[in-house]
Coordinates of C-alpha atoms in Angstrom, one line a residue:
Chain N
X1 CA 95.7 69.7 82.8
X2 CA 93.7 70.6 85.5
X3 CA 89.9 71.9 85.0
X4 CA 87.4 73.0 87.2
X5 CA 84.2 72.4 85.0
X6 CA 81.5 72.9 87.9
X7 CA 83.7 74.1 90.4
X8 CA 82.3 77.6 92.0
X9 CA 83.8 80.3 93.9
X10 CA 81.3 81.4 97.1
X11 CA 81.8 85.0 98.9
X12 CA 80.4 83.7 102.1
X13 CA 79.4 86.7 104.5
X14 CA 79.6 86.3 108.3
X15 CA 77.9 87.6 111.2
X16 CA 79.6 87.3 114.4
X17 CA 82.9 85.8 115.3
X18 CA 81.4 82.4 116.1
X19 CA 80.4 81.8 112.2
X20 CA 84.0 82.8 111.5
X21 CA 85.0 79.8 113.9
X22 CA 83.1 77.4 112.0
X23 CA 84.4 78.8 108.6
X24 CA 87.9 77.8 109.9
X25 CA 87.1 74.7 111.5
X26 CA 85.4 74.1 107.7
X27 CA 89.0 74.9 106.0
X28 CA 90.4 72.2 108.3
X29 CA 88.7 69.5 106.3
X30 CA 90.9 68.4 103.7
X31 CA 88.9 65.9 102.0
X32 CA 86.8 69.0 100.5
X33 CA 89.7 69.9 98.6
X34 CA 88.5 73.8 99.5
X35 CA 90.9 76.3 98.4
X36 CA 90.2 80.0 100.4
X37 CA 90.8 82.7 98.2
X38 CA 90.0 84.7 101.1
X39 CA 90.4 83.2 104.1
X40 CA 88.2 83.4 107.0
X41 CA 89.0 86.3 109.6
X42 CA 86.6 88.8 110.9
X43 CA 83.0 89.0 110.6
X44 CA 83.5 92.7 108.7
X45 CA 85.2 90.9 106.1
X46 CA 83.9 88.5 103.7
X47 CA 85.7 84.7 102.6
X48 CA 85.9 83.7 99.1
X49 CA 86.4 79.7 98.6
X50 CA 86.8 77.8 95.2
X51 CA 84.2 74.9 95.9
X52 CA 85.3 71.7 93.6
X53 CA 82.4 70.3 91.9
X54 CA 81.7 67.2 94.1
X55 CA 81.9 69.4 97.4
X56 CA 79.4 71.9 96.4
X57 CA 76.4 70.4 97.7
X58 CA 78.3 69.2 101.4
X59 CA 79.3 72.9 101.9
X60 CA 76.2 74.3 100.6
X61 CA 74.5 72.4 102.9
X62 CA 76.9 73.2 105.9
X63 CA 76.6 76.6 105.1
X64 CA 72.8 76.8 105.2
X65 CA 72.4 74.7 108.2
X66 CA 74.5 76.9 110.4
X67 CA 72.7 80.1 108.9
X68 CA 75.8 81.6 107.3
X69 CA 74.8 84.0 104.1
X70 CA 76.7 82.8 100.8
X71 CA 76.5 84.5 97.3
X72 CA 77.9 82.7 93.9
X73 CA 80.7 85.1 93.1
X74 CA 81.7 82.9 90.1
X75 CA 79.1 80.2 88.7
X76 CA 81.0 77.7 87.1
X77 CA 85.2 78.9 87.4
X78 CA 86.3 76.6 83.7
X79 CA 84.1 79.2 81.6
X80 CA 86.1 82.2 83.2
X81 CA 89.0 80.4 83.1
X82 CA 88.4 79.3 79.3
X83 CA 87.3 83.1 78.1
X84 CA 90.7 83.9 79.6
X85 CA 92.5 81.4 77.4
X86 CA 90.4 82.9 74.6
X87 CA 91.6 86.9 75.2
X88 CA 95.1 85.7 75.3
X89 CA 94.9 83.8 72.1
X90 CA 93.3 86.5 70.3
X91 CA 95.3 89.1 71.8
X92 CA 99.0 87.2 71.0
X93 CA 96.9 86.8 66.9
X94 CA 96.6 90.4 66.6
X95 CA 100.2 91.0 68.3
X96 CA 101.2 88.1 65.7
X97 CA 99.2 90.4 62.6
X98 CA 101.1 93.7 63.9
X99 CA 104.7 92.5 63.9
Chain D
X1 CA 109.1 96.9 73.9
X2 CA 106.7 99.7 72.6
X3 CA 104.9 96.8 70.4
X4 CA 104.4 94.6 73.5
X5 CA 100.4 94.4 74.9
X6 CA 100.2 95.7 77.9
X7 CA 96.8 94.5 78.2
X8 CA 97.3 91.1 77.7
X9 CA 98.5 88.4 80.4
X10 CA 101.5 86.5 79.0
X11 CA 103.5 83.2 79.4
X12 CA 106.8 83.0 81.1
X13 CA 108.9 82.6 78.1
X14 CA 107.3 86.0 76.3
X15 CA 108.2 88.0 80.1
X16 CA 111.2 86.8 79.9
X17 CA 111.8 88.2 75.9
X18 CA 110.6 91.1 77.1
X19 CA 113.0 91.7 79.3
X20 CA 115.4 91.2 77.5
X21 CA 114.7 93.8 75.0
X22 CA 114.2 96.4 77.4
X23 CA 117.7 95.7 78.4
X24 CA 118.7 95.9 74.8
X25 CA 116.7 99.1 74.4
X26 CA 117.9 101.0 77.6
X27 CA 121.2 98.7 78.1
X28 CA 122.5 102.6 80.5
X29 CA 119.8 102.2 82.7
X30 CA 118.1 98.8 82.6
X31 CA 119.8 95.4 82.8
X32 CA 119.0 92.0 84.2
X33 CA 120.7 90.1 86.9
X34 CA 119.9 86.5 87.9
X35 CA 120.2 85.7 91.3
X36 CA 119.4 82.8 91.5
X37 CA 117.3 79.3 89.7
X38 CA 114.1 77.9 91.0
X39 CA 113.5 73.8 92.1
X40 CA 112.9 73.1 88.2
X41 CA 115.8 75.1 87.1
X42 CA 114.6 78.0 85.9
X43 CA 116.6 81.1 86.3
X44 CA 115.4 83.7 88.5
X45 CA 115.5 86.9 87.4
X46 CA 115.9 90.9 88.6
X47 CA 115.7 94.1 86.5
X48 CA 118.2 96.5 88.1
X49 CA 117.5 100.3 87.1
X50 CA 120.7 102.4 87.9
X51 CA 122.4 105.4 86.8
X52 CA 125.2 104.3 87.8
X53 CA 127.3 102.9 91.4
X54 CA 127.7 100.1 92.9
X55 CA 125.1 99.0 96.2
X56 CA 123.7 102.5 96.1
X57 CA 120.2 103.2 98.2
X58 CA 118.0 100.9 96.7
X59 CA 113.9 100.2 96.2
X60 CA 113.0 96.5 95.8
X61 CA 109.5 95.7 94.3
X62 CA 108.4 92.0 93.3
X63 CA 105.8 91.2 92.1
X64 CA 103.8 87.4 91.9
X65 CA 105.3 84.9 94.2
X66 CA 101.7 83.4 94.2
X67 CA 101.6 82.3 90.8
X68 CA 98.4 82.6 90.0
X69 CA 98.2 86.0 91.0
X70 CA 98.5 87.4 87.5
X71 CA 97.7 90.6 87.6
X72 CA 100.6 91.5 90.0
X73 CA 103.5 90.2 87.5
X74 CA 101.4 91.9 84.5
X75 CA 101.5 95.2 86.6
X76 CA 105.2 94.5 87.3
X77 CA 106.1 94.4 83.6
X78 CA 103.9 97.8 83.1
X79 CA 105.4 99.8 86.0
X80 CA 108.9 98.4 85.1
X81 CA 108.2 100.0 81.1
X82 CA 106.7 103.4 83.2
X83 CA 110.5 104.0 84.7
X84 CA 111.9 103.1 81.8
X85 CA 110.3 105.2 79.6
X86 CA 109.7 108.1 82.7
X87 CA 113.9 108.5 83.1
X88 CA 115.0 111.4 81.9
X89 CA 111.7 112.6 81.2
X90 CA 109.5 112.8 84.4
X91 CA 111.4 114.8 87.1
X92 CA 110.8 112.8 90.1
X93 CA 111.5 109.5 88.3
X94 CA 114.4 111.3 87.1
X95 CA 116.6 112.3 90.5
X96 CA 115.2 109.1 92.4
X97 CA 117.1 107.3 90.0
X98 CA 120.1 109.9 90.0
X99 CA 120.7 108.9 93.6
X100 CA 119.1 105.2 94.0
X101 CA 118.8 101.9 92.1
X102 CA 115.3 100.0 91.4
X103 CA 114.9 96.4 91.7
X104 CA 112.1 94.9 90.4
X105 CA 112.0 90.8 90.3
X106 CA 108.4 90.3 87.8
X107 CA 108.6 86.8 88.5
X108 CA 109.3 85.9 91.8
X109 CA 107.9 82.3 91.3
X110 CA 109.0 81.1 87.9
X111 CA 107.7 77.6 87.8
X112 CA 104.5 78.3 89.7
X113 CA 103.8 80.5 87.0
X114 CA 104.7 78.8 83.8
X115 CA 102.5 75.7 85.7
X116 CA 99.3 77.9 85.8
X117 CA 99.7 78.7 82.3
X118 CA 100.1 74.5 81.5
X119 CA 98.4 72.4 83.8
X120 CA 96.6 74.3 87.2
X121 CA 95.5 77.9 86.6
X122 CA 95.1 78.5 90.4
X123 CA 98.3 77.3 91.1
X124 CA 99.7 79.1 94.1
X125 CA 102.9 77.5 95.6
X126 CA 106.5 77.0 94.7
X127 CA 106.7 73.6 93.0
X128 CA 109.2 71.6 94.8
X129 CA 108.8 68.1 95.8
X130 CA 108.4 66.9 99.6
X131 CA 109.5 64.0 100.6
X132 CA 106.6 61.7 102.5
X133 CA 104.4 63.4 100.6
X134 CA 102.6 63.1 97.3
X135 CA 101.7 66.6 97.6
X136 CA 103.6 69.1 95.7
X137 CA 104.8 72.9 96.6
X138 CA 105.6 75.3 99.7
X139 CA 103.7 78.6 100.4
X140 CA 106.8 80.5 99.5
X141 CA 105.2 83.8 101.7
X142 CA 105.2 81.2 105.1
X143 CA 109.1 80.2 104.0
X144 CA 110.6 83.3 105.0
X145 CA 112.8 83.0 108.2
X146 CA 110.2 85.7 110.4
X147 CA 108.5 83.5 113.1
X148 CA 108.7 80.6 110.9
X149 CA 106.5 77.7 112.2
X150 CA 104.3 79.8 114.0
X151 CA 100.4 80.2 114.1
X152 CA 99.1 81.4 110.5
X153 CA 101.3 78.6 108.5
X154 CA 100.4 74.7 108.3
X155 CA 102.4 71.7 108.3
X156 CA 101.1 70.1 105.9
X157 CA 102.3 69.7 102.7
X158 CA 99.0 69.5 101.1
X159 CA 98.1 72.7 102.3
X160 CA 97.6 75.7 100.3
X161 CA 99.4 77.7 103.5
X162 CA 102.3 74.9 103.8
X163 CA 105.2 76.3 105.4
X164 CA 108.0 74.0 104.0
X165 CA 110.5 71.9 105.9
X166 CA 112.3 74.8 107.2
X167 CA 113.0 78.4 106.9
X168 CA 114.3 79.3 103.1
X169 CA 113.3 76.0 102.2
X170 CA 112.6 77.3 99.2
X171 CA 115.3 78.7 96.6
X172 CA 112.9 81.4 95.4
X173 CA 112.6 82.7 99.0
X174 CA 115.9 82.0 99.5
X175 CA 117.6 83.6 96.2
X176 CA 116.2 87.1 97.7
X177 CA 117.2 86.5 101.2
X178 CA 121.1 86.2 99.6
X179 CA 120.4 89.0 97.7
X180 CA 119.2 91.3 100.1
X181 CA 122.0 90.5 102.6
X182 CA 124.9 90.6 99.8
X183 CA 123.3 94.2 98.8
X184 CA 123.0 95.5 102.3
X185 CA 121.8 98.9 101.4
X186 CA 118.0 98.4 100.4
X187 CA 115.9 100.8 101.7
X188 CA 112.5 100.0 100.6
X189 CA 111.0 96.8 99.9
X190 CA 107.8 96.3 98.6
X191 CA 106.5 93.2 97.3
X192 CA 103.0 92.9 95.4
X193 CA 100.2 89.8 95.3
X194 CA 96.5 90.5 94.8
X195 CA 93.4 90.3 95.4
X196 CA 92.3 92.0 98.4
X197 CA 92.9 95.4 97.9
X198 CA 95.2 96.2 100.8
X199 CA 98.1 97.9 101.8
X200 CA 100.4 95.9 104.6
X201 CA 102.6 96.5 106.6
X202 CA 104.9 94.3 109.1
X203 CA 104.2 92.5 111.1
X204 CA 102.1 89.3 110.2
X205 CA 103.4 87.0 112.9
X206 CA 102.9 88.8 116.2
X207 CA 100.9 91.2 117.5
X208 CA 103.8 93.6 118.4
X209 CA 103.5 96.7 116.6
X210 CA 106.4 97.8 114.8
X211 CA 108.6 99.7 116.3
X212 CA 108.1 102.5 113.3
X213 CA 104.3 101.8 113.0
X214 CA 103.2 105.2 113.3
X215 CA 105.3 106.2 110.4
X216 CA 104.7 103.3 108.4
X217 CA 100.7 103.5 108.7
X218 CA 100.5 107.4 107.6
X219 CA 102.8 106.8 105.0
X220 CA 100.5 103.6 104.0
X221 CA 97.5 106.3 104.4
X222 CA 99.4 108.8 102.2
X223 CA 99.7 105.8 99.5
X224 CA 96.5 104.7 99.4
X225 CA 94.8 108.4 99.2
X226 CA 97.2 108.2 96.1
X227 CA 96.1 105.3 94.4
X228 CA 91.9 106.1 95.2
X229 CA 92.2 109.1 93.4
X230 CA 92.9 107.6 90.0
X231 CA 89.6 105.3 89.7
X232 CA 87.8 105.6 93.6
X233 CA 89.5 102.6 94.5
X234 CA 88.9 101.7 97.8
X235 CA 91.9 99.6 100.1
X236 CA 92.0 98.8 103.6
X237 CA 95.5 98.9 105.0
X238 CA 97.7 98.6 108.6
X239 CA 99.5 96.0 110.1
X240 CA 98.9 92.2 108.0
X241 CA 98.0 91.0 112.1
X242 CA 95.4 93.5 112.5
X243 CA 93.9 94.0 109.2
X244 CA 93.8 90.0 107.5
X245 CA 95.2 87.6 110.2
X246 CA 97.9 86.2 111.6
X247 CA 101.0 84.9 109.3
X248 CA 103.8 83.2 110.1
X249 CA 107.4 83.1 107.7
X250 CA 106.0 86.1 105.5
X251 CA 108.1 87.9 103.0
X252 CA 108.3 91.8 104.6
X253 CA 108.4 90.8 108.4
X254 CA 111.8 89.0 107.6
X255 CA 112.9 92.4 105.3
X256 CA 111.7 94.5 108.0
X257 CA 113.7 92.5 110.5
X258 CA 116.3 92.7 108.6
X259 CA 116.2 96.4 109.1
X260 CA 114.5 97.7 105.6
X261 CA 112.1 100.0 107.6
X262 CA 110.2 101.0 104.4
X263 CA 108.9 97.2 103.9
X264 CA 105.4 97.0 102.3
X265 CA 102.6 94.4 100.6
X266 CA 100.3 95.4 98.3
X267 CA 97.0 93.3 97.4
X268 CA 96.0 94.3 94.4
X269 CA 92.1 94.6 92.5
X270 CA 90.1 92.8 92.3
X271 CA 86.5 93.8 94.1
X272 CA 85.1 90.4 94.8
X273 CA 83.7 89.2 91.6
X274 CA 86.5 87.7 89.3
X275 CA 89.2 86.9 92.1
X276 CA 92.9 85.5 90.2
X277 CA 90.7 85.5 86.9
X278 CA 90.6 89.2 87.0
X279 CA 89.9 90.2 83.2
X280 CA 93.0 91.5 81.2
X281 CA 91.2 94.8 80.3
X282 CA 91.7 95.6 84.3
X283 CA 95.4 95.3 84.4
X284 CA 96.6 98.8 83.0
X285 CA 94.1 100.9 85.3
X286 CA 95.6 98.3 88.4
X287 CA 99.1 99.1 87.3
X288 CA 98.3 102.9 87.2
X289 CA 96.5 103.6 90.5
X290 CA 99.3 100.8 92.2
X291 CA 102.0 102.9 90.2
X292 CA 100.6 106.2 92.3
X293 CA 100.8 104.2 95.9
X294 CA 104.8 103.2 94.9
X295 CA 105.8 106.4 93.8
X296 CA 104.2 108.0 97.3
X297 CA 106.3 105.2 98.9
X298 CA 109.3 106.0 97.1
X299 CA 109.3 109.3 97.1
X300 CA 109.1 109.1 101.2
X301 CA 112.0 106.7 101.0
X302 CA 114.0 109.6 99.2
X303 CA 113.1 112.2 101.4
X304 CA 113.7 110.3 105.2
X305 CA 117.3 108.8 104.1
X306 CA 118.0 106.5 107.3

């Protein structure tokens, strides 16, 4: 089973088309193993990316070096992803205690 | 299916008992036809609401063929329990299904989904196997047979966007495309992912607007004014060229094509901070306000017969 302990999803904000350029030639590189929730289009939009683990700091630092504004929309995605687990259990318990 | 949580996101196996006792419960409105089964064998199925007829006007909604996108099949089961229940109760619900059938297919991407529930939560392709490649799965919205190939798909298997071998590579995309043509009379097709909050409409691979565009963006406008006033929601919405980017082999340029003028994609919540992990206390309110935007849609399908 897959799990993304450490893995973070960034809402990365753009300025003008030319940082959008380099957000695409940055989904390009496979060996980041990005996957762009939102993909890169306009500079009025923002991209969301789940960041594996061992790529955080490489596009950390290509984001800061080219002066493109990032927030941490989700810290560390195997929490979220293991609450969910959590409702669904307790909500198929108390379905379980109804019937 | 008045016991069933609403509120909760749930496995293949439990949407598929589901449906089954809705067609038990409303067997002279609701039943289930399976048009098809997925790389892994899994069948592929389609509530059909009708009052009766055979390949009368018809509204197709899916819902989900990015697996991980889990709100969209959880609102599919609610708005597919709302016409149940509405028939014969809420007037408009009522004479559009006097006159015209519903589709809805809840699952669009079987083994995509039952994977994110077993092994990769953010699983978001098909999962068939390509050969050359150790890398698993098509993008099943590149696979549709609308400028297939173009710019907006890769070509590369490992890619999140991979296109597959060839147009309707995929028997999930293909399943619908048989259906569609064997039925021949759809009128409105709307299929649902999420999370961008927009409403689409064709087309995704060119820049050419659409020959009806002007109808098809106030009608999107009309929707959308819709779902806001439930909960404020806020969408963006046109063409998917002009308002995300450019997409080759998507799902409602081929339906449009094929000459369903009413053809339609929703994004669906969430704002930006949970993305496909969107908590389960969010899907009735999504199903609701997206509920408002279809019935706008519908109703404008009933009322411009072409």
């Amino acid at each position: 089973q897959k799990i993304f302990v450490g893995d973070q999803v960034l809402r990365i904000v753009t300025k003008d088309m030319e940082q959008v350029t380099l957000l695409k030639d940055l989904e390009e590189l496979e060996n980041l193993e990005l996957d762009f929730w939102k993909g890169p289009t306009h500079p009025d939009f923002p991209t969301d990316v789940h960041v594996p683990f061992a790529s955080l700091q490489a596009v950390k630092v290509f984001l800061e070096s080219n002066n493109i504004q990032y927030s941490i929309m989700i810290e560390d995605l195997q929490s979220v992803v293991e609450e969910e687990k959590i409702q669904i259990i307790r909500s198929r318990s108390i379905e379980q205690m109804r019937n | 299916t008045d016991s069933f949580n609403y509120a909760s996101y749930h496995t293949l196996d439990e949407i598929y008992n589901w449906m089954d006792v809705l067609v038990s419960e409303q067997s002279n409105l609701v039943s289930k036809i399976n048009i098809g089964s997925t790389f892994e064998n899994r069948p592929i199925y389609v509530l059909k609401f009708s009052t009766g007829g055979t390949k009368r006007p018809a509204i197709w909604i899916d819902t989900g063929i990015h697996s991980r996108e889990w709100v969209t099949q959880a609102s599919g089961i609610w708005m597919a329990k709302k016409i149940a229940t509405d028939y014969g109760k809420d007037a408009f619900i009522t004479s559009i299904l006097n006159e015209m059938d519903i589709f809805i297919e809840i699952v669009t991407n079987p083994d995509g989904f039952h994977f994110t529930h077993t092994k990769n939560r953010m699983w978001r392709k098909t999962r068939s196997i390509n050969s050359g490649s150790s890398c698993v799965g098509v993008d099943p919205n590149r696979n549709w047979d609308a400028g297939f190939g173009g710019a907006g798909a890769s070509s590369n298997p490992c890619s999140e966007t991979y296109r597959g071998p060839r147009a309707n590579s995929e028997s999930e995309v293909k399943s619908i495309v048989d259906f569609v043509k064997s039925h021949g009379n759809i009128k409105a097709f709307i299929s649902i992912h999420s999370y961008s909050q927009m409403l689409l409409y064709p087309y995704g691979y060119t820049k050419t607007p659409a020959p009806n565009q002007q109808e098809l963006h106030s009608l999107a406008r009309k929707a959308i004014d819709a779902l806001s006033s439930l909960y404020g929601t806020s969408y963006r919405y046109g063409s998917i060229i002009n308002t995300i980017y450019q997409a080759s082999g998507g799902t409602i340029d081929w339906t449009y094509n094929q000459g369903i003028k009413y053809s339609y994609t929703f994004e669906l919540r969430d704002t930006g901070r949970y993305g496909f992990i969107l908590p389960a206390n969010q899907i009735i309110p999504t199903a609701q306000e997206t509920w408002l935007a279809i019935t706008t849609i519908m109703e404008h399908t009933y009322n411009n017969p072409y």
